[in-house]
Coordinates of N, CA and C in Angstrom, one line a residue:
Chain B
E172 N -207.9 46.3 81.8 CA -208.8 45.9 82.9 C -208.0 45.4 84.1
L173 N -208.4 45.7 85.2 CA -207.8 45.4 86.5 C -207.9 43.9 86.7
K174 N -206.7 43.2 86.9 CA -206.7 41.8 87.2 C -206.4 41.6 88.6
V175 N -207.0 40.6 89.2 CA -206.8 40.3 90.7 C -206.4 38.8 90.8
E176 N -205.3 38.6 91.5 CA -204.8 37.3 91.8 C -204.7 37.0 93.3
Q177 N -205.4 36.0 93.7 CA -205.3 35.7 95.1 C -204.6 34.3 95.3
N178 N -203.8 34.2 96.3 CA -203.2 33.0 96.6 C -203.0 32.8 98.1
P179 N -203.2 31.6 98.6 CA -203.6 30.4 97.8 C -205.0 30.4 97.4
L180 N -205.4 29.6 96.5 CA -206.8 29.4 96.1 C -207.5 28.6 97.1
F181 N -206.8 27.6 97.6 CA -207.4 26.7 98.6 C -206.5 26.6 99.8
L182 N -207.0 26.7 101.0 CA -206.2 26.7 102.2 C -206.9 25.9 103.3
S183 N -206.2 24.8 103.7 CA -206.7 24.0 104.8 C -205.7 24.2 106.0
M184 N -206.2 24.6 107.1 CA -205.3 24.9 108.2 C -206.0 24.3 109.5
Q185 N -205.1 24.1 110.5 CA -205.6 23.5 111.7 C -206.0 24.7 112.6
E186 N -206.9 24.4 113.5 CA -207.3 25.4 114.5 C -206.0 25.9 115.3
G187 N -206.0 27.1 115.6 CA -204.9 27.6 116.4 C -203.7 28.1 115.6
K188 N -203.7 27.8 114.3 CA -202.6 28.2 113.5 C -202.8 29.6 112.9
N189 N -201.7 30.2 112.4 CA -201.7 31.5 111.7 C -201.4 31.3 110.2
Y190 N -202.0 32.1 109.4 CA -201.7 32.1 108.0 C -202.1 33.4 107.3
T191 N -201.5 33.6 106.1 CA -201.8 34.9 105.4 C -202.3 34.6 104.0
I192 N -203.3 35.3 103.6 CA -203.8 35.2 102.2 C -203.3 36.5 101.5
Y193 N -202.8 36.3 100.3 CA -202.3 37.4 99.5 C -203.2 37.8 98.3
C194 N -203.2 39.0 98.1 CA -204.0 39.6 97.0 C -203.2 40.6 96.2
N195 N -202.9 40.2 95.0 CA -202.1 41.1 94.1 C -203.1 41.6 93.0
Y196 N -202.9 42.8 92.6 CA -203.7 43.4 91.5 C -202.9 44.1 90.6
S197 N -203.4 44.3 89.3 CA -202.5 44.6 88.2 C -202.3 46.1 88.0
T198 N -203.3 46.9 88.3 CA -203.2 48.3 88.0 C -203.7 49.2 89.2
T199 N -203.4 50.4 89.2 CA -203.6 51.3 90.3 C -205.0 51.3 90.8
S200 N -205.2 51.2 92.1 CA -206.5 51.3 92.7 C -206.3 52.0 94.1
D201 N -207.2 52.9 94.4 CA -207.0 53.6 95.6 C -207.8 53.1 96.8
R202 N -208.5 52.0 96.6 CA -209.2 51.4 97.7 C -209.4 49.9 97.4
L203 N -209.5 49.2 98.5 CA -209.6 47.7 98.4 C -210.5 47.2 99.5
Y204 N -211.3 46.2 99.1 CA -212.3 45.6 100.1 C -212.0 44.2 100.2
W205 N -212.3 43.7 101.4 CA -212.3 42.2 101.6 C -213.7 41.8 102.0
Y206 N -214.1 40.7 101.4 CA -215.4 40.1 101.7 C -215.3 38.6 102.1
R207 N -216.2 38.2 102.8 CA -216.3 36.8 103.2 C -217.6 36.2 102.6
Q208 N -217.6 35.0 102.1 CA -218.8 34.4 101.5 C -218.8 32.9 102.0
D209 N -220.0 32.6 102.7 CA -220.2 31.3 103.1 C -221.0 30.5 102.0
P210 N -220.9 29.2 101.9 CA -221.5 28.5 100.8 C -222.9 28.8 100.6
G211 N -223.3 29.2 99.4 CA -224.6 29.5 99.0 C -225.2 30.8 99.5
K212 N -224.3 31.6 100.1 CA -224.7 32.8 100.7 C -224.1 34.0 100.0
S213 N -224.5 35.2 100.4 CA -224.0 36.4 99.8 C -222.7 36.8 100.4
L214 N -222.3 38.0 100.1 CA -221.0 38.5 100.5 C -221.1 39.4 101.7
E215 N -220.3 39.1 102.7 CA -220.3 39.9 103.9 C -219.0 40.8 104.0
S216 N -219.2 42.1 104.1 CA -218.1 43.0 104.2 C -217.2 42.8 105.4
L217 N -215.9 42.7 105.2 CA -215.0 42.5 106.3 C -214.2 43.8 106.6
F218 N -213.5 44.3 105.5 CA -212.7 45.5 105.7 C -212.8 46.4 104.4
V219 N -212.6 47.7 104.7 CA -212.4 48.6 103.6 C -211.1 49.3 103.9
L220 N -210.2 49.2 102.9 CA -208.9 49.8 103.0 C -208.8 50.9 102.0
L221 N -208.5 52.2 102.6 CA -208.7 53.3 101.7 C -207.4 54.0 101.4
S222 N -206.3 53.6 101.9 CA -205.0 54.3 101.7 C -203.8 53.4 101.8
N223 N -202.7 53.9 101.2 CA -201.5 53.1 101.3 C -201.1 53.0 102.8
G224 N -200.7 51.8 103.2 CA -200.3 51.5 104.5 C -201.5 51.3 105.5
A225 N -202.7 51.3 105.0 CA -203.8 51.1 105.9 C -203.8 49.7 106.5
V226 N -204.1 49.6 107.7 CA -204.2 48.3 108.4 C -205.5 48.3 109.3
K227 N -206.2 47.3 109.1 CA -207.5 47.1 110.0 C -207.5 45.8 110.6
Q228 N -208.0 45.7 111.8 CA -208.1 44.4 112.5 C -209.5 44.3 113.1
E229 N -210.0 43.0 113.0 CA -211.3 42.7 113.6 C -211.2 41.3 114.0
G230 N -211.2 41.1 115.3 CA -211.1 39.8 115.9 C -209.8 39.1 115.5
R231 N -209.9 37.9 114.9 CA -208.7 37.1 114.4 C -208.2 37.5 113.0
L232 N -208.8 38.5 112.4 CA -208.5 38.9 111.1 C -207.8 40.3 111.0
M233 N -206.8 40.4 110.2 CA -206.1 41.7 110.1 C -205.8 41.9 108.6
A234 N -206.2 43.0 108.0 CA -206.0 43.3 106.6 C -205.1 44.5 106.5
S235 N -204.2 44.4 105.4 CA -203.3 45.6 105.1 C -203.3 45.8 103.7
L236 N -202.9 47.1 103.3 CA -202.8 47.5 101.9 C -201.5 48.2 101.6
D237 N -200.9 47.8 100.6 CA -199.7 48.4 100.0 C -200.0 48.8 98.6
T238 N -200.4 50.0 98.4 CA -200.8 50.4 97.0 C -199.6 50.5 96.0
K239 N -198.5 50.8 96.6 CA -197.3 50.9 95.7 C -196.9 49.5 95.1
A240 N -197.0 48.5 96.0 CA -196.8 47.1 95.6 C -198.0 46.4 95.0
R241 N -199.1 47.1 95.0 CA -200.4 46.6 94.5 C -200.7 45.2 95.2
L242 N -200.6 45.3 96.5 CA -200.7 44.0 97.3 C -201.5 44.3 98.6
S243 N -202.4 43.4 98.9 CA -203.1 43.4 100.1 C -203.0 42.0 100.8
T244 N -203.0 42.0 102.1 CA -202.9 40.7 102.8 C -204.0 40.6 103.8
L245 N -204.5 39.4 104.0 CA -205.4 39.1 105.1 C -204.8 38.1 106.0
H246 N -204.5 38.5 107.2 CA -203.8 37.6 108.1 C -204.8 37.0 109.1
I247 N -204.6 35.7 109.3 CA -205.5 35.0 110.2 C -204.7 34.6 111.4
T248 N -205.1 34.9 112.6 CA -204.4 34.6 113.8 C -205.2 33.6 114.6
A249 N -204.6 32.5 115.0 CA -205.2 31.4 115.8 C -206.5 31.0 115.3
A250 N -206.5 30.5 114.1 CA -207.8 30.2 113.4 C -208.7 29.3 114.2
V251 N -210.0 29.6 114.0 CA -211.1 28.7 114.6 C -212.0 28.3 113.4
H252 N -212.8 27.2 113.7 CA -213.6 26.6 112.7 C -214.6 27.6 112.0
D253 N -215.1 28.5 112.8 CA -216.0 29.5 112.3 C -215.5 30.4 111.2
L254 N -214.2 30.4 111.0 CA -213.6 31.2 110.0 C -213.6 30.5 108.6
S255 N -214.0 29.3 108.6 CA -214.1 28.5 107.3 C -215.1 29.2 106.4
A256 N -214.6 29.6 105.2 CA -215.4 30.4 104.2 C -214.5 30.6 103.0
T257 N -215.1 31.3 102.0 CA -214.3 31.8 100.9 C -214.1 33.3 101.1
Y258 N -212.9 33.7 101.0 CA -212.5 35.1 101.2 C -212.1 35.8 99.8
F259 N -212.7 36.9 99.6 CA -212.4 37.6 98.3 C -211.8 39.0 98.6
C260 N -210.8 39.3 97.9 CA -210.3 40.7 97.9 C -210.9 41.4 96.6
A261 N -211.2 42.7 96.7 CA -211.8 43.4 95.6 C -211.4 44.8 95.5
P262 N -210.3 45.1 94.8 CA -209.9 46.4 94.5 C -211.0 47.1 93.7
M263 N -211.1 48.4 93.9 CA -212.1 49.2 93.1 C -211.4 50.0 92.0
G264 N -212.1 50.1 90.9 CA -211.5 50.8 89.8 C -212.5 50.9 88.6
G265 N -212.0 51.3 87.5 CA -212.8 51.3 86.3 C -213.7 52.6 86.2
T266 N -214.3 52.7 85.0 CA -215.1 53.9 84.8 C -216.3 54.0 85.7
G267 N -216.9 52.8 86.1 CA -218.0 52.8 87.0 C -217.6 52.6 88.4
N268 N -216.3 52.7 88.7 CA -215.8 52.4 90.0 C -216.4 51.1 90.5
Q269 N -216.2 50.0 89.7 CA -216.7 48.8 90.2 C -215.7 48.0 90.9
F270 N -216.1 46.9 91.6 CA -215.3 46.0 92.2 C -214.7 45.0 91.2
Y271 N -213.4 44.7 91.3 CA -212.8 43.6 90.6 C -212.5 42.5 91.5
F272 N -213.2 41.4 91.4 CA -213.0 40.3 92.4 C -212.0 39.3 91.8
G273 N -211.2 38.7 92.8 CA -210.4 37.6 92.4 C -211.2 36.3 92.5
T274 N -210.6 35.2 92.3 CA -211.3 33.9 92.3 C -211.6 33.5 93.7
G275 N -211.0 34.2 94.7 CA -211.3 33.9 96.1 C -210.3 32.8 96.7
T276 N -210.3 32.8 98.0 CA -209.5 31.8 98.7 C -210.4 31.0 99.6
S277 N -210.5 29.7 99.3 CA -211.4 28.9 100.1 C -210.7 28.3 101.3
L278 N -211.1 28.8 102.4 CA -210.4 28.4 103.7 C -211.2 27.4 104.5
T279 N -210.5 26.3 104.9 CA -211.1 25.3 105.7 C -210.3 25.2 107.0
V280 N -210.9 25.4 108.1 CA -210.2 25.3 109.4 C -210.6 23.9 110.0
I281 N -209.6 23.1 110.2 CA -209.8 21.8 110.7 C -209.6 21.7 112.3
P282 N -210.6 21.2 113.0 CA -210.4 21.1 114.4 C -209.2 20.3 114.9
Chain M
D58 N -233.1 47.9 110.7 CA -233.2 48.3 109.3 C -233.0 47.2 108.4
A59 N -233.8 47.1 107.3 CA -233.7 46.1 106.3 C -232.5 46.3 105.5
G60 N -231.8 45.2 105.2 CA -230.7 45.2 104.3 C -231.1 45.3 102.9
V61 N -230.2 44.9 102.0 CA -230.5 44.9 100.6 C -231.3 43.6 100.3
T62 N -232.5 43.8 99.7 CA -233.3 42.7 99.4 C -233.4 42.4 97.9
Q63 N -233.4 41.2 97.6 CA -233.5 40.8 96.2 C -234.6 39.8 96.0
S64 N -235.3 39.8 94.9 CA -236.3 38.9 94.6 C -236.3 38.5 93.1
P65 N -236.7 37.3 92.8 CA -236.9 36.2 93.7 C -235.5 35.6 94.2
T66 N -235.6 34.7 95.1 CA -234.3 34.1 95.6 C -233.8 33.0 94.7
H67 N -234.8 32.3 94.1 CA -234.4 31.2 93.2 C -235.3 31.3 92.0
L68 N -234.8 30.9 90.8 CA -235.5 31.0 89.6 C -235.0 30.0 88.6
I69 N -235.9 29.3 87.9 CA -235.6 28.4 86.9 C -236.2 28.8 85.6
K70 N -235.4 29.0 84.6 CA -235.9 29.4 83.3 C -235.4 28.5 82.2
T71 N -236.1 28.6 81.0 CA -235.7 27.8 79.9 C -234.9 28.6 78.9
R72 N -234.0 28.0 78.2 CA -233.2 28.7 77.2 C -234.1 29.6 76.3
G73 N -233.7 30.8 76.0 CA -234.4 31.6 75.1 C -235.4 32.5 75.8
Q74 N -235.8 32.2 77.1 CA -236.7 33.0 77.8 C -236.1 34.3 78.3
Q75 N -236.9 35.1 78.9 CA -236.4 36.4 79.4 C -236.7 36.4 81.0
V76 N -235.8 37.1 81.7 CA -236.0 37.1 83.2 C -235.8 38.5 83.7
T77 N -236.5 38.8 84.7 CA -236.3 40.1 85.4 C -236.0 39.9 86.9
L78 N -234.9 40.4 87.4 CA -234.5 40.3 88.8 C -234.6 41.7 89.4
R79 N -235.0 41.7 90.7 CA -235.3 42.9 91.4 C -234.4 43.1 92.6
C80 N -234.2 44.3 92.9 CA -233.3 44.7 94.0 C -233.8 46.0 94.7
S81 N -233.9 45.9 96.0 CA -234.3 47.1 96.8 C -233.1 47.4 97.7
P82 N -232.5 48.6 97.5 CA -231.3 48.9 98.3 C -231.7 49.3 99.7
I83 N -230.7 49.4 100.5 CA -230.9 49.9 101.9 C -231.5 51.3 101.9
S84 N -232.4 51.5 102.8 CA -233.0 52.8 102.8 C -232.0 54.0 102.9
G85 N -232.2 54.9 102.0 CA -231.3 56.0 101.9 C -230.1 55.9 101.0
H86 N -229.9 54.6 100.5 CA -228.8 54.4 99.6 C -229.3 54.7 98.2
K87 N -228.4 55.4 97.4 CA -228.8 55.8 96.1 C -228.1 55.1 94.9
S88 N -227.1 54.3 95.3 CA -226.3 53.6 94.3 C -226.6 52.1 94.3
V89 N -226.8 51.5 93.2 CA -227.0 50.1 93.1 C -226.1 49.5 92.0
S90 N -225.5 48.4 92.3 CA -224.7 47.7 91.3 C -225.2 46.2 91.2
W91 N -225.0 45.7 90.0 CA -225.3 44.3 89.8 C -224.0 43.5 89.4
Y92 N -223.9 42.3 90.0 CA -222.8 41.4 89.7 C -223.4 40.0 89.4
Q93 N -222.6 39.3 88.6 CA -222.9 37.9 88.2 C -221.8 37.0 88.8
Q94 N -222.2 36.0 89.6 CA -221.2 35.1 90.2 C -221.5 33.7 89.7
V95 N -220.7 33.2 88.8 CA -220.8 31.8 88.3 C -220.1 30.9 89.4
L96 N -220.6 29.7 89.5 CA -220.2 28.8 90.5 C -218.7 28.6 90.5
G97 N -218.0 28.8 91.6 CA -216.6 28.6 91.7 C -215.7 29.8 91.3
Q98 N -216.4 30.9 91.0 CA -215.7 32.1 90.6 C -216.0 33.3 91.4
G99 N -215.3 34.4 91.3 CA -215.6 35.6 91.9 C -216.7 36.4 91.2
P100 N -217.4 37.3 91.8 CA -218.4 38.1 91.1 C -217.9 38.9 90.0
Q101 N -218.6 39.1 88.9 CA -218.2 39.9 87.8 C -219.2 41.1 87.7
F102 N -218.7 42.3 87.5 CA -219.5 43.5 87.4 C -220.4 43.5 86.1
I103 N -221.6 43.9 86.3 CA -222.5 44.0 85.2 C -222.9 45.4 84.9
F104 N -223.5 46.1 85.9 CA -224.0 47.5 85.8 C -223.8 48.2 87.2
Q105 N -223.7 49.5 87.1 CA -223.8 50.4 88.2 C -224.8 51.5 87.9
Y106 N -225.7 51.8 88.8 CA -226.6 53.0 88.7 C -226.5 53.8 89.9
Y107 N -226.5 55.1 89.7 CA -226.5 56.1 90.8 C -227.4 57.2 90.4
E108 N -228.3 57.5 91.3 CA -229.3 58.5 91.0 C -230.0 58.3 89.7
K109 N -230.4 57.1 89.4 CA -231.2 56.6 88.3 C -230.4 56.7 87.0
E110 N -229.2 57.0 87.0 CA -228.4 57.1 85.8 C -227.4 55.9 85.7
E111 N -227.2 55.4 84.6 CA -226.1 54.3 84.5 C -224.8 55.0 84.6
R112 N -223.9 54.5 85.5 CA -222.6 55.0 85.7 C -221.5 54.1 85.3
G113 N -221.8 52.8 85.0 CA -220.8 51.9 84.6 C -221.5 50.6 84.0
R114 N -220.8 50.0 83.1 CA -221.3 48.8 82.5 C -220.1 47.9 82.3
G115 N -220.3 46.6 82.7 CA -219.2 45.6 82.5 C -219.3 45.0 81.1
N116 N -218.4 44.0 81.0 CA -218.3 43.4 79.7 C -219.3 42.3 79.5
F117 N -220.6 42.7 79.4 CA -221.7 41.7 79.2 C -222.4 42.1 77.9
P118 N -223.0 41.1 77.2 CA -223.7 41.4 76.0 C -225.0 42.3 76.2
D119 N -225.5 42.8 75.1 CA -226.6 43.7 75.1 C -227.9 43.0 75.6
R120 N -227.8 41.6 75.7 CA -229.0 40.9 76.3 C -229.3 41.3 77.7
F121 N -228.2 41.9 78.3 CA -228.4 42.3 79.7 C -228.7 43.8 79.7
S122 N -229.7 44.2 80.5 CA -230.1 45.6 80.6 C -230.6 45.8 82.1
A123 N -230.6 47.0 82.5 CA -231.0 47.3 83.8 C -231.6 48.7 83.9
R124 N -232.3 49.0 85.0 CA -232.7 50.4 85.2 C -232.9 50.6 86.7
Q125 N -232.9 51.9 87.1 CA -233.1 52.2 88.5 C -234.3 53.1 88.5
F126 N -235.2 52.9 89.5 CA -236.4 53.7 89.6 C -236.3 54.9 90.6
P127 N -237.3 55.8 90.6 CA -237.2 56.9 91.5 C -237.0 56.6 92.9
N128 N -237.5 55.4 93.4 CA -237.3 55.0 94.8 C -235.9 54.3 95.0
Y129 N -235.1 54.3 94.0 CA -233.7 53.7 93.9 C -233.7 52.2 93.8
S130 N -234.9 51.6 93.8 CA -234.8 50.1 93.5 C -234.4 49.9 92.1
S131 N -234.0 48.7 91.8 CA -233.5 48.4 90.5 C -234.0 47.1 89.9
E132 N -234.0 47.0 88.6 CA -234.3 45.7 87.9 C -233.1 45.4 87.0
L133 N -232.8 44.1 86.9 CA -231.9 43.6 85.9 C -232.7 42.7 85.0
N134 N -232.6 42.9 83.7 CA -233.3 42.1 82.7 C -232.3 41.4 81.9
V135 N -232.6 40.1 81.6 CA -231.7 39.3 80.7 C -232.6 38.7 79.7
N136 N -232.4 39.0 78.4 CA -233.2 38.4 77.3 C -232.5 37.2 76.7
A137 N -233.2 36.4 76.0 CA -232.7 35.3 75.2 C -231.7 34.5 76.1
L138 N -232.2 33.9 77.2 CA -231.3 33.3 78.1 C -230.5 32.1 77.5
L139 N -229.3 32.0 78.0 CA -228.4 30.9 77.6 C -228.1 30.1 78.8
L140 N -227.6 28.9 78.6 CA -227.2 28.0 79.7 C -226.2 28.7 80.6
G141 N -225.3 29.4 79.9 CA -224.2 30.1 80.6 C -224.6 31.2 81.5
D142 N -225.8 31.6 81.4 CA -226.3 32.7 82.2 C -226.7 32.2 83.6
S143 N -226.6 30.9 83.8 CA -226.9 30.3 85.1 C -225.9 30.8 86.1
A144 N -226.3 31.4 87.2 CA -225.4 32.0 88.1 C -226.1 32.6 89.3
L145 N -225.4 33.1 90.3 CA -226.0 33.8 91.4 C -225.8 35.3 91.0
Y146 N -226.9 36.0 91.0 CA -226.9 37.4 90.6 C -227.0 38.3 91.9
L147 N -226.0 39.1 92.1 CA -225.9 39.9 93.4 C -226.1 41.3 93.1
C148 N -226.9 41.9 94.0 CA -227.1 43.4 94.0 C -226.3 44.0 95.2
A149 N -225.7 45.1 94.9 CA -225.0 45.8 96.0 C -225.5 47.2 96.0
S150 N -225.7 47.7 97.3 CA -226.1 49.1 97.4 C -225.0 49.9 98.2
S151 N -225.0 51.2 97.9 CA -224.0 52.1 98.6 C -224.7 53.4 98.8
L152 N -224.3 54.1 99.9 CA -224.9 55.3 100.3 C -224.8 56.4 99.2
G153 N -223.5 56.6 98.7 CA -223.3 57.6 97.7 C -222.6 57.1 96.5
A154 N -222.1 58.0 95.7 CA -221.4 57.6 94.5 C -220.1 56.8 94.9
W155 N -219.7 55.9 94.0 CA -218.6 55.0 94.4 C -217.3 55.8 94.6
G156 N -217.2 56.9 94.0 CA -215.9 57.6 94.2 C -215.8 58.3 95.6
A157 N -216.9 58.3 96.4 CA -216.9 58.9 97.7 C -216.0 58.1 98.6
Q158 N -215.3 58.8 99.5 CA -214.5 58.2 100.5 C -215.4 57.3 101.4
R159 N -214.9 56.3 101.9 CA -215.6 55.4 102.9 C -216.9 54.8 102.3
A160 N -216.9 54.8 101.0 CA -218.1 54.2 100.4 C -218.1 52.7 100.6
E161 N -219.0 52.2 101.4 CA -219.0 50.8 101.7 C -220.2 50.2 101.0
A162 N -220.0 49.0 100.4 CA -221.0 48.4 99.6 C -221.6 47.2 100.4
F163 N -222.9 47.1 100.4 CA -223.6 46.0 101.1 C -224.3 45.1 100.0
F164 N -224.1 43.8 100.1 CA -224.7 43.0 99.1 C -225.9 42.3 99.6
G165 N -226.9 42.1 98.7 CA -228.1 41.3 99.0 C -227.8 39.8 99.0
Q166 N -228.8 39.0 99.3 CA -228.6 37.6 99.4 C -228.5 36.9 98.0
G167 N -228.8 37.7 97.0 CA -228.7 37.1 95.6 C -229.9 36.4 95.1
T168 N -230.0 36.3 93.8 CA -231.0 35.5 93.1 C -230.2 34.4 92.4
R169 N -230.6 33.2 92.7 CA -230.0 32.0 92.0 C -230.8 31.7 90.8
L170 N -230.2 32.0 89.6 CA -230.9 31.7 88.3 C -230.3 30.4 87.7
T171 N -231.2 29.5 87.4 CA -230.8 28.3 86.7 C -231.5 28.3 85.3
V172 N -230.7 28.2 84.3 CA -231.3 28.1 82.9 C -231.1 26.6 82.4
V173 N -232.3 26.1 82.0 CA -232.3 24.7 81.6 C -232.6 24.6 80.1

């Protein structure tokens, strides 16, 4: 079974700072998704990464995928309070092509 | 366009009871998956249906079952509820089969099930 490890699990950062969330996964997967979840809410799709070397950017967030290293990163640039949420990476795999979610990274941006 | 809709939004059940959760995918989407999210954890895969056929099943007991209807809506049934079944149940819909390129999944708002 595909295992997903995110770090850090908890991240508190000041507004304006940069930081990177790391997502390691245990077995081959040809696509990876990043989701955001606000407390008590559902999952909001951020990025779909479909190939090795894929890089996508939206606003202050940039995601990348290295399938050979089984690593994805989510980089936050000049954080703002509105980015406070839990972020999940989810490589896809298995017989049903399901998502395998990590435990998530809880991000708090402090003014 | 309406997104993925789930009902009910909240539910309280007693141990041993049975529950049915419902999901309507985005119009035109043919694939529906169910996930369980226990508080403080990431979602765990339960089932995937595509074109009314089960395409995948996660590591959940037989008390969990699901089906997909001709209009692509889906139901998740859980029998003999346990306290540990308390969780947020999420439904995800996708346009095509999961193996298709650029298959993006959209999640509903979830059903919060509390078992007492």
